[in-house]
Amino acid sequence: MDFYLTALLQGLCLSVIAIGIYISMKIFNIPDITTDGSYTLGGVVTGIMLSHQLPISLIISLVILAGAGAGTLTGLIHTKLKINPLLSGILVMTALYSINLTLLGRSNLPLLNLKNLFTSIVLFTDPNQNTLWIVLLFIILIAFVIGYVLQTDFGIAMRATGNSETMIRSLGVNTDRMKIIGLAISNSLVALSGFLMSQFQGFVDINMGIGIVIVGLGSVIIGETLINWLKITSVWLTIILVILGSIIFQLVLAFTLSMGIDANLLKLVTAAFVLIIVSLPRISLSKAS
Amino acid sequence: MIEIESVEKVFNQGKANEVKALEKTDIIIKDSEFLVVVGANGSGKSTLLNAISGSILPSKGAIFINGENVTSLPEYKRSRWIARVFQNPLSGTAPDLSILDNFRLASLRTAYKGLSIGINNSFKKKVQDKIAVLGMGLENKINQPMGTLSGGQRQALTLLMSIMDDLKILLLDEPTAALDPRSVDLVMKTADHLIKQYNLTALLVTHNLKDALQYGNRIIMMAEGKVIKDMAEADKTGLKISEMYDWFV
Ligand SMILES: Nc1ncnc2c1ncn2[C@@H]1O[C@H](COP(=O)(O)OP(=O)(O)OP(=O)(O)O)[C@@H](O)[C@H]1O
Ligand SMILES: [Mg+2]
């Protein structure tokens, strides 16, 4: 498959994480580290169920539930035991590593010859084109659902939770409950991304989630930079730009690798890239002032 | 009516840094009473308001609102009766949300925030009409993020947000402390007007003695967690600023 098409598809698959991180940042003000574990969890559940030839609709439901469970756990640890959100996420992520390994029974599971989302629905005869359109439709559906939810009264309350907790509590919102629900939604999205990615790359790996939170964060920051730059307030455009952020992120990585950088350095390149986009606005700001 | 019965608040009980913020306090605040609270820094004024709103729970004693015992009711449930304006303009509004979104949430203070889209044209119109009263031209900026407004504009909007939904009690904790003199005047006049128009029961904490004299129909003075002076309207009306200065020395 074409190098850049692969990057585009990866960007689309990972954009679901970006939307999830966008939500967890709205309620916590920091990205939720559970992401690393729930992404792999989504992949693991998908892998096991695909190898048992279970229907795709059932797999999707279970992946969503598994992700929601992981998020709820982080939410409960943070709100009920008053543990710092960063630490709560790290705890659940660490525990999920063992759970994923136990579920999978080994560290890597190939899925290549199994019937999956991309082979069970045929819209185009060309497999690459087919995959692209299925992923696109999937993302549009998710963007539509989340975009709608964020504009409802519930969604406004959720967006306000991390923004002004004092205000939102005085307006009658149970912020603990809101954080738990928000993290459940966020992590089910992340798990869905694991669902897509494991089928796209054709295997599940126990380490596939390492550092994925950074990829999501980087995508959101690219998206938010565009949002601030274009002074966007519409929820629909915001979601689209977050998705675009994820695609840009993967294209830049692909471009870097195409220049001959060792694939082992991928995580280093990723971290450096996120560092650059996080610090760029600050550097240009301090120069201006 | 708010009844505060033998309420005490101790922070960090049993530790080296233990603070008795509120000594055994009894106050009854009648319906449509506008109570002004003055007192030195650290005298327990905010603690009193926080105990009423439920953002802190008393160590001892009981609090009743309209006859209902709310002593252990969390803040988000007391919002059924209570709205607040905080000292920090940032606390009363969500900066990243639009003015419209902020008002939408405020209009649901006592209601369930469900999975339907509540912002429609008639709601927008209602918000614009409310905001137009301020005469700041903000009614044309309802899609702008709240964070782009000045502190004074945000405090004035926080006040208007409080009456978007059914309201009985308004708690104002130094709402003008961070504002310039013109904004102070606007915010105080708006507050006074709303309190009268909607027959609200209100508590105002202020360090501005002129405002303390000009507004409200009862005044209490707090010192070291106790109410040391309590004047009803008749006495408050005759009060002079010089007399009030003497309370503090
Ligand atoms: N959360 C807290 N933890 C520990 N001590 C507290 C806390 N909140 C208030 N206090 C202490 O309780 C006492 C009363 O504080 P409070 O905020 O009620 O004073 P105040 O009258 O509002 O003062 P100011 O005019 O400065 O706002 C102070 O000694 C304060 O340090
Ligand atoms: Mg105070």
Coordinates of N, CA, C and O in Angstrom, one line a residue, chain B residues 74-232:
Chain B
P74 N -25.2 17.9 49.5 CA -24.0 18.4 48.7 C -24.4 19.7 48.0 O -25.6 19.9 47.7
E75 N -23.4 20.4 47.6 CA -23.6 21.7 47.0 C -24.4 21.6 45.7 O -25.3 22.4 45.5
Y76 N -24.1 20.6 44.9 CA -24.9 20.5 43.6 C -26.4 20.3 43.8 O -27.1 20.5 42.9
K77 N -26.8 19.8 45.0 CA -28.2 19.6 45.3 C -28.8 20.9 45.8 O -30.0 21.2 45.6
R78 N -28.0 21.7 46.6 CA -28.5 22.9 47.1 C -28.7 24.0 46.1 O -29.4 25.0 46.3
S79 N -28.2 23.7 44.9 CA -28.3 24.7 43.8 C -29.8 24.9 43.4 O -30.1 25.8 42.7
R80 N -30.6 24.0 43.9 CA -32.1 24.1 43.7 C -32.6 25.5 44.2 O -33.5 26.0 43.7
W81 N -31.9 26.0 45.3 CA -32.4 27.3 45.8 C -31.3 28.4 45.6 O -31.6 29.6 45.5
I82 N -30.1 28.0 45.5 CA -29.0 28.9 45.7 C -28.2 29.2 44.4 O -27.8 28.3 43.7
A83 N -27.9 30.5 44.2 CA -26.9 30.8 43.1 C -25.8 31.6 43.8 O -26.0 32.3 44.8
R84 N -24.6 31.6 43.2 CA -23.5 32.3 43.8 C -22.7 33.2 42.8 O -22.6 32.9 41.6
V85 N -22.2 34.3 43.3 CA -21.2 35.0 42.6 C -19.9 35.1 43.4 O -20.0 35.4 44.6
F86 N -18.8 34.7 42.8 CA -17.6 34.6 43.6 C -16.7 35.8 43.5 O -16.9 36.6 42.6
Q87 N -15.7 35.9 44.4 CA -14.8 37.0 44.3 C -14.0 37.0 43.0 O -13.9 38.0 42.4
N88 N -13.6 35.8 42.6 CA -12.9 35.7 41.4 C -13.8 35.5 40.2 O -14.5 34.6 40.1
P89 N -13.8 36.5 39.3 CA -14.7 36.4 38.1 C -14.6 35.1 37.3 O -15.5 34.7 36.7
L90 N -13.4 34.5 37.5 CA -13.1 33.2 36.7 C -14.0 32.1 37.3 O -14.2 31.1 36.6
S91 N -14.3 32.2 38.6 CA -15.0 31.0 39.2 C -16.5 30.9 38.9 O -17.0 29.8 39.0
G92 N -17.1 32.0 38.5 CA -18.5 31.9 38.3 C -18.9 31.6 36.8 O -20.1 31.4 36.5
T93 N -17.9 31.6 35.9 CA -18.3 31.3 34.5 C -17.2 30.3 34.0 O -16.1 30.2 34.5
A94 N -17.5 29.7 32.9 CA -16.6 28.8 32.2 C -16.0 29.5 31.0 O -16.6 29.8 30.0
P95 N -14.6 29.9 31.1 CA -14.0 30.8 30.1 C -14.0 30.2 28.7 O -14.1 31.0 27.7
D96 N -13.8 28.9 28.5 CA -13.7 28.4 27.2 C -15.1 28.2 26.5 O -15.1 28.0 25.3
L97 N -16.1 28.2 27.3 CA -17.5 28.1 26.7 C -18.0 29.4 26.3 O -17.7 30.5 26.8
S98 N -18.9 29.4 25.3 CA -19.5 30.7 24.8 C -20.4 31.3 25.9 O -20.8 30.6 26.8
I99 N -20.7 32.6 25.7 CA -21.6 33.2 26.6 C -22.9 32.4 26.6 O -23.5 32.1 27.7
L100 N -23.3 32.0 25.4 CA -24.6 31.3 25.2 C -24.6 30.0 26.0 O -25.6 29.7 26.7
D101 N -23.5 29.2 25.9 CA -23.4 27.9 26.6 C -23.5 28.2 28.1 O -24.1 27.4 28.8
N102 N -22.8 29.2 28.6 CA -22.8 29.5 30.0 C -24.2 29.8 30.5 O -24.7 29.3 31.5
F103 N -24.9 30.6 29.7 CA -26.3 30.9 30.0 C -27.2 29.6 30.0 O -28.1 29.5 30.8
R104 N -26.9 28.7 29.0 CA -27.7 27.5 28.9 C -27.6 26.7 30.2 O -28.6 26.2 30.7
L105 N -26.3 26.5 30.6 CA -26.1 25.8 31.9 C -26.8 26.4 33.0 O -27.5 25.8 33.9
A106 N -26.7 27.8 33.1 CA -27.4 28.5 34.2 C -28.9 28.3 34.2 O -29.5 28.3 35.2
S107 N -29.4 28.2 33.0 CA -30.9 28.1 32.9 C -31.3 26.7 33.3 O -32.5 26.5 33.5
L108 N -30.4 25.8 33.5 CA -30.7 24.5 34.0 C -30.2 24.2 35.4 O -29.9 23.1 35.8
R109 N -30.0 25.3 36.2 CA -29.4 25.1 37.5 C -30.2 24.1 38.4 O -29.6 23.3 39.0
T110 N -31.5 24.2 38.3 CA -32.3 23.4 39.1 C -32.8 22.1 38.4 O -33.6 21.4 38.9
A111 N -32.4 22.0 37.1 CA -33.0 20.9 36.3 C -31.9 19.9 35.8 O -30.7 20.2 36.0
Y112 N -32.4 18.9 35.2 CA -31.6 17.8 34.7 C -30.9 18.3 33.4 O -31.6 18.9 32.6
K113 N -29.6 18.0 33.2 CA -29.0 18.4 32.0 C -28.9 17.1 31.1 O -28.0 16.3 31.2
G114 N -29.9 17.0 30.2 CA -30.0 15.8 29.5 C -29.4 15.8 28.1 O -28.7 16.7 27.7
L115 N -29.8 14.7 27.3 CA -29.2 14.5 26.0 C -30.0 15.1 24.9 O -30.2 14.5 23.9
S116 N -30.5 16.3 25.1 CA -31.2 17.0 24.0 C -30.5 18.4 23.8 O -29.9 18.9 24.7
I117 N -30.6 18.9 22.6 CA -30.0 20.2 22.3 C -31.0 21.3 22.8 O -32.1 21.3 22.2
G118 N -30.6 22.1 23.7 CA -31.6 23.1 24.3 C -31.4 24.5 23.7 O -32.3 25.3 23.9
I119 N -30.3 24.7 23.0 CA -30.1 26.0 22.5 C -30.8 26.2 21.2 O -30.4 25.6 20.2
N120 N -31.9 27.0 21.1 CA -32.6 27.2 19.9 C -32.7 28.7 19.7 O -32.3 29.5 20.6
N121 N -33.4 29.2 18.7 CA -33.6 30.6 18.5 C -34.3 31.3 19.6 O -33.9 32.4 20.0
S122 N -35.3 30.7 20.2 CA -36.1 31.4 21.2 C -35.2 31.5 22.5 O -35.3 32.5 23.2
F123 N -34.3 30.5 22.7 CA -33.5 30.6 23.9 C -32.4 31.7 23.6 O -32.1 32.5 24.5
K124 N -31.9 31.8 22.4 CA -30.9 32.8 22.1 C -31.5 34.2 22.3 O -30.9 35.1 22.9
K125 N -32.7 34.4 21.9 CA -33.5 35.6 22.0 C -33.6 36.0 23.4 O -33.4 37.2 23.8
K126 N -34.0 35.0 24.2 CA -34.2 35.3 25.6 C -32.9 35.7 26.3 O -32.9 36.7 27.1
V127 N -31.8 35.1 26.0 CA -30.5 35.5 26.5 C -30.1 36.9 26.1 O -29.7 37.7 26.9
Q128 N -30.3 37.2 24.8 CA -30.0 38.5 24.3 C -30.8 39.6 25.0 O -30.3 40.6 25.4
D129 N -32.1 39.3 25.2 CA -32.9 40.3 25.9 C -32.4 40.6 27.3 O -32.4 41.7 27.8
K130 N -32.1 39.5 28.0 CA -31.6 39.6 29.4 C -30.3 40.4 29.4 O -30.1 41.3 30.2
I131 N -29.4 40.1 28.5 CA -28.1 40.8 28.5 C -28.1 42.2 28.1 O -27.4 43.1 28.5
A132 N -29.1 42.5 27.2 CA -29.2 43.9 26.7 C -29.4 44.9 27.8 O -29.0 46.1 27.7
V133 N -30.0 44.4 28.9 CA -30.3 45.3 30.0 C -29.0 46.0 30.6 O -29.1 47.1 31.0
L134 N -27.9 45.3 30.4 CA -26.6 45.8 30.9 C -26.2 47.0 30.1 O -25.3 47.8 30.6
G135 N -26.6 47.1 28.9 CA -26.2 48.2 28.0 C -24.7 48.2 27.7 O -24.1 49.2 27.5
M136 N -24.1 47.0 27.6 CA -22.7 46.9 27.2 C -22.5 46.4 25.8 O -21.4 46.2 25.4
G137 N -23.6 46.1 25.1 CA -23.5 45.6 23.7 C -23.1 44.1 23.7 O -22.8 43.6 22.6
L138 N -23.1 43.5 24.8 CA -22.7 42.0 24.8 C -23.8 41.1 24.2 O -23.5 40.0 23.8
E139 N -25.0 41.7 24.0 CA -26.0 40.8 23.4 C -25.7 40.4 21.9 O -26.2 39.5 21.4
N140 N -24.7 41.2 21.3 CA -24.3 40.8 20.0 C -23.1 39.8 20.0 O -22.6 39.5 18.9
K141 N -22.7 39.5 21.2 CA -21.4 38.7 21.2 C -21.7 37.3 21.9 O -20.8 36.8 22.5
I142 N -22.9 36.8 21.8 CA -23.2 35.6 22.6 C -22.5 34.4 22.2 O -22.5 33.4 23.0
N143 N -21.9 34.4 21.0 CA -21.2 33.2 20.6 C -19.7 33.3 21.0 O -18.9 32.4 20.7
Q144 N -19.3 34.4 21.6 CA -17.9 34.6 21.9 C -17.6 33.8 23.2 O -18.4 33.7 24.1
P145 N -16.3 33.3 23.3 CA -16.0 32.6 24.6 C -16.1 33.6 25.8 O -15.7 34.8 25.6
M146 N -16.6 33.1 26.9 CA -16.7 33.9 28.1 C -15.3 34.5 28.5 O -15.3 35.6 29.0
G147 N -14.3 33.8 28.2 CA -12.9 34.2 28.6 C -12.4 35.4 27.9 O -11.5 36.0 28.4
T148 N -13.1 35.9 26.9 CA -12.6 37.1 26.2 C -13.2 38.3 26.8 O -12.9 39.4 26.4
L149 N -14.1 38.2 27.8 CA -14.7 39.4 28.4 C -13.9 39.8 29.7 O -13.1 39.1 30.2
S150 N -14.1 41.1 30.1 CA -13.4 41.6 31.2 C -14.0 41.1 32.5 O -15.1 40.5 32.5
G151 N -13.3 41.2 33.6 CA -13.8 40.7 34.9 C -15.2 41.3 35.3 O -16.0 40.6 35.7
G152 N -15.3 42.6 35.0 CA -16.6 43.3 35.3 C -17.7 42.8 34.5 O -18.8 42.5 35.0
Q153 N -17.4 42.6 33.2 CA -18.5 42.0 32.3 C -18.9 40.6 32.8 O -20.1 40.3 32.8
R154 N -17.9 39.8 33.2 CA -18.2 38.5 33.6 C -19.0 38.4 34.9 O -19.9 37.6 35.0
Q155 N -18.7 39.3 35.8 CA -19.4 39.4 37.1 C -20.9 39.8 36.8 O -21.8 39.2 37.4
A156 N -21.0 40.8 35.9 CA -22.4 41.2 35.6 C -23.2 40.1 35.0 O -24.4 39.8 35.3
L157 N -22.5 39.3 34.1 CA -23.2 38.2 33.4 C -23.5 37.1 34.4 O -24.6 36.5 34.4
T158 N -22.6 36.9 35.4 CA -22.8 35.8 36.4 C -24.1 36.1 37.2 O -24.9 35.3 37.5
L159 N -24.3 37.4 37.4 CA -25.5 37.8 38.1 C -26.7 37.5 37.3 O -27.7 37.0 37.8
L160 N -26.7 37.9 36.0 CA -27.8 37.6 35.2 C -28.1 36.1 35.0 O -29.2 35.7 34.9
M161 N -27.0 35.4 35.0 CA -27.1 33.9 34.8 C -27.9 33.3 36.0 O -28.6 32.4 35.9
S162 N -27.7 33.9 37.2 CA -28.3 33.4 38.4 C -29.9 33.4 38.3 O -30.6 32.6 38.9
I163 N -30.4 34.4 37.5 CA -31.9 34.5 37.5 C -32.4 33.8 36.2 O -33.6 34.0 35.9
M164 N -31.6 33.0 35.5 CA -32.1 32.3 34.4 C -33.0 31.1 34.8 O -33.7 30.6 34.0
D165 N -32.8 30.7 36.1 CA -33.7 29.6 36.6 C -34.2 30.1 37.9 O -33.7 31.1 38.5
D166 N -35.2 29.4 38.4 CA -35.9 29.7 39.6 C -34.9 29.9 40.8 O -34.0 29.1 41.0
L167 N -34.9 31.1 41.5 CA -33.9 31.4 42.5 C -34.5 31.9 43.7 O -35.5 32.7 43.7
K168 N -34.0 31.4 44.9 CA -34.5 32.0 46.2 C -33.4 32.7 46.9 O -33.6 33.8 47.5
I169 N -32.1 32.2 46.8 CA -31.0 32.7 47.6 C -29.9 33.1 46.7 O -29.4 32.3 45.9
L170 N -29.3 34.3 46.9 CA -28.2 34.7 46.2 C -27.0 35.0 47.1 O -27.2 35.8 48.1
L171 N -25.9 34.3 46.9 CA -24.7 34.5 47.8 C -23.7 35.3 47.0 O -23.2 34.8 46.0
L172 N -23.3 36.4 47.5 CA -22.3 37.3 46.9 C -21.1 37.4 47.8 O -21.2 38.1 48.8
D173 N -20.0 36.8 47.4 CA -18.8 36.9 48.2 C -17.8 37.8 47.6 O -17.1 37.4 46.7
E174 N -17.7 39.0 48.1 CA -16.9 40.1 47.5 C -16.9 40.1 46.0 O -15.9 40.0 45.3
P175 N -18.1 40.2 45.4 CA -18.2 40.1 43.9 C -17.5 41.2 43.2 O -17.2 41.1 42.0
T176 N -17.2 42.3 43.9 CA -16.6 43.4 43.2 C -15.1 43.7 43.6 O -14.5 44.7 43.1
A177 N -14.5 42.7 44.3 CA -13.2 43.0 44.8 C -12.1 43.1 43.7 O -11.1 43.8 43.9
A178 N -12.4 42.5 42.6 CA -11.4 42.5 41.5 C -11.7 43.6 40.4 O -11.1 43.5 39.4
L179 N -12.7 44.4 40.7 CA -13.1 45.3 39.6 C -12.8 46.8 39.8 O -12.5 47.2 40.9
D180 N -12.8 47.5 38.7 CA -12.5 49.0 38.7 C -13.8 49.7 39.2 O -14.9 49.1 39.2
P181 N -13.7 50.9 39.7 CA -14.8 51.6 40.3 C -16.1 51.6 39.5 O -17.2 51.4 40.0
R182 N -15.9 51.8 38.1 CA -17.2 51.9 37.3 C -17.9 50.5 37.3 O -19.1 50.4 37.4
S183 N -17.1 49.5 37.1 CA -17.6 48.1 37.1 C -18.3 47.8 38.4 O -19.3 47.1 38.5
V184 N -17.6 48.2 39.5 CA -18.2 48.0 40.9 C -19.6 48.5 40.9 O -20.5 47.8 41.4
D185 N -19.7 49.7 40.5 CA -21.0 50.4 40.5 C -22.1 49.6 39.7 O -23.2 49.3 40.2
L186 N -21.7 49.2 38.5 CA -22.6 48.5 37.6 C -23.0 47.2 38.3 O -24.2 46.8 38.3
V187 N -22.0 46.4 38.8 CA -22.3 45.1 39.3 C -23.2 45.2 40.6 O -24.2 44.5 40.7
M188 N -22.9 46.2 41.4 CA -23.7 46.4 42.7 C -25.1 46.8 42.4 O -26.0 46.3 43.0
K189 N -25.2 47.7 41.4 CA -26.6 48.2 41.1 C -27.4 47.0 40.4 O -28.6 46.9 40.8
T190 N -26.8 46.3 39.6 CA -27.5 45.1 39.0 C -27.9 44.1 40.0 O -29.0 43.7 40.0
A191 N -27.0 43.8 41.0 CA -27.3 42.9 42.0 C -28.5 43.4 42.8 O -29.5 42.7 43.1
D192 N -28.4 44.7 43.3 CA -29.5 45.3 44.1 C -30.8 45.2 43.4 O -31.8 44.8 44.0
H193 N -30.8 45.5 42.1 CA -32.0 45.6 41.3 C -32.6 44.2 41.2 O -33.8 44.0 41.4
L194 N -31.8 43.2 40.9 CA -32.3 41.8 40.8 C -32.8 41.3 42.1 O -33.9 40.6 42.2
I195 N -32.1 41.6 43.2 CA -32.6 41.1 44.5 C -34.0 41.7 44.8 O -34.8 41.0 45.3
K196 N -34.2 43.0 44.5 CA -35.5 43.6 44.7 C -36.5 43.0 43.8 O -37.6 42.6 44.2
Q197 N -36.2 43.0 42.5 CA -37.2 42.5 41.5 C -37.6 41.1 41.7 O -38.8 40.8 41.5
Y198 N -36.7 40.2 42.1 CA -37.1 38.8 42.3 C -37.3 38.4 43.7 O -37.4 37.3 44.0
N199 N -37.3 39.4 44.6 CA -37.6 39.1 46.0 C -36.6 38.1 46.6 O -37.0 37.2 47.3
L200 N -35.3 38.3 46.3 CA -34.4 37.2 46.7 C -33.9 37.4 48.1 O -34.0 38.6 48.7
T201 N -33.6 36.4 48.8 CA -32.9 36.4 50.0 C -31.4 36.5 49.7 O -30.9 35.6 48.9
A202 N -30.6 37.5 50.2 CA -29.3 37.6 49.7 C -28.3 37.9 50.8 O -28.6 38.4 51.9
L203 N -27.1 37.4 50.6 CA -26.0 37.7 51.5 C -24.8 38.3 50.7 O -24.5 37.8 49.7
L204 N -24.4 39.4 51.2 CA -23.3 40.1 50.5 C -22.1 40.3 51.4 O -22.2 40.9 52.5
V205 N -20.9 39.7 51.1 CA -19.7 39.9 51.8 C -19.0 41.1 51.1 O -18.8 41.0 49.9
T206 N -18.6 42.1 51.9 CA -17.8 43.2 51.3 C -16.9 43.8 52.2 O -17.1 43.8 53.4
H207 N -15.8 44.4 51.7 CA -14.9 45.2 52.5 C -15.1 46.7 52.2 O -14.4 47.5 52.7
N208 N -16.0 46.9 51.2 CA -16.2 48.3 50.9 C -17.4 48.9 51.8 O -18.5 48.5 51.6
L209 N -17.0 49.7 52.7 CA -17.9 50.2 53.7 C -19.0 51.0 53.1 O -20.2 51.1 53.6
K210 N -18.7 51.7 52.1 CA -19.7 52.5 51.4 C -20.8 51.7 50.9 O -22.0 51.9 51.1
D211 N -20.4 50.6 50.2 CA -21.4 49.6 49.7 C -22.2 49.0 50.8 O -23.4 48.8 50.7
A212 N -21.5 48.7 51.9 CA -22.1 48.0 53.1 C -23.2 48.9 53.6 O -24.3 48.4 54.1
L213 N -23.0 50.2 53.5 CA -24.0 51.2 54.0 C -25.2 51.3 53.0 O -26.3 51.4 53.4
Q214 N -24.8 51.5 51.8 CA -25.7 51.8 50.7 C -26.7 50.6 50.4 O -27.9 50.9 50.1
Y215 N -26.2 49.4 50.5 CA -27.0 48.3 50.1 C -27.5 47.4 51.3 O -26.8 47.4 52.3
G216 N -28.5 46.7 51.1 CA -29.0 45.7 52.1 C -29.9 46.3 53.1 O -30.0 47.5 53.3
N217 N -30.6 45.4 53.9 CA -31.5 45.9 54.9 C -31.2 45.3 56.3 O -32.0 45.3 57.2
R218 N -29.9 44.7 56.4 CA -29.5 44.2 57.7 C -28.0 44.1 57.5 O -27.5 43.8 56.5
I219 N -27.2 44.3 58.6 CA -25.8 44.1 58.5 C -25.3 43.4 59.7 O -25.8 43.5 60.8
I220 N -24.3 42.4 59.5 CA -23.6 41.8 60.6 C -22.1 42.0 60.5 O -21.6 42.2 59.4
M221 N -21.5 42.0 61.6 CA -20.0 42.1 61.6 C -19.5 40.9 62.2 O -20.0 40.4 63.2
M222 N -18.5 40.3 61.6 CA -17.9 39.1 62.1 C -16.4 39.3 62.6 O -15.8 40.2 62.0
A223 N -16.0 38.6 63.6 CA -14.6 38.7 64.1 C -14.3 37.4 64.7 O -15.0 36.8 65.5
E224 N -13.2 36.8 64.3 CA -12.7 35.5 64.8 C -13.7 34.5 64.8 O -13.9 33.8 65.8
G225 N -14.5 34.4 63.8 CA -15.5 33.3 63.6 C -16.8 33.5 64.4 O -17.6 32.6 64.5
K226 N -16.9 34.7 65.0 CA -18.2 35.0 65.7 C -18.9 36.2 65.1 O -18.3 37.1 64.6
V227 N -20.2 36.2 65.2 CA -21.0 37.4 64.8 C -21.0 38.4 66.0 O -21.5 38.0 67.1
I228 N -20.3 39.5 65.9 CA -20.2 40.4 67.0 C -21.1 41.6 67.0 O -21.3 42.3 67.9
K229 N -21.7 41.9 65.8 CA -22.7 42.9 65.7 C -23.8 42.5 64.7 O -23.5 41.8 63.7
D230 N -25.0 42.9 65.0 CA -26.1 42.5 64.1 C -27.2 43.6 64.2 O -27.7 43.9 65.2
M231 N -27.3 44.3 63.1 CA -28.2 45.5 63.0 C -29.3 45.3 62.0 O -29.0 45.0 60.8
A232 N -30.5 45.5 62.4 CA -31.7 45.4 61.5 C -31.8 46.7 60.7 O -31.0 47.7 61.0

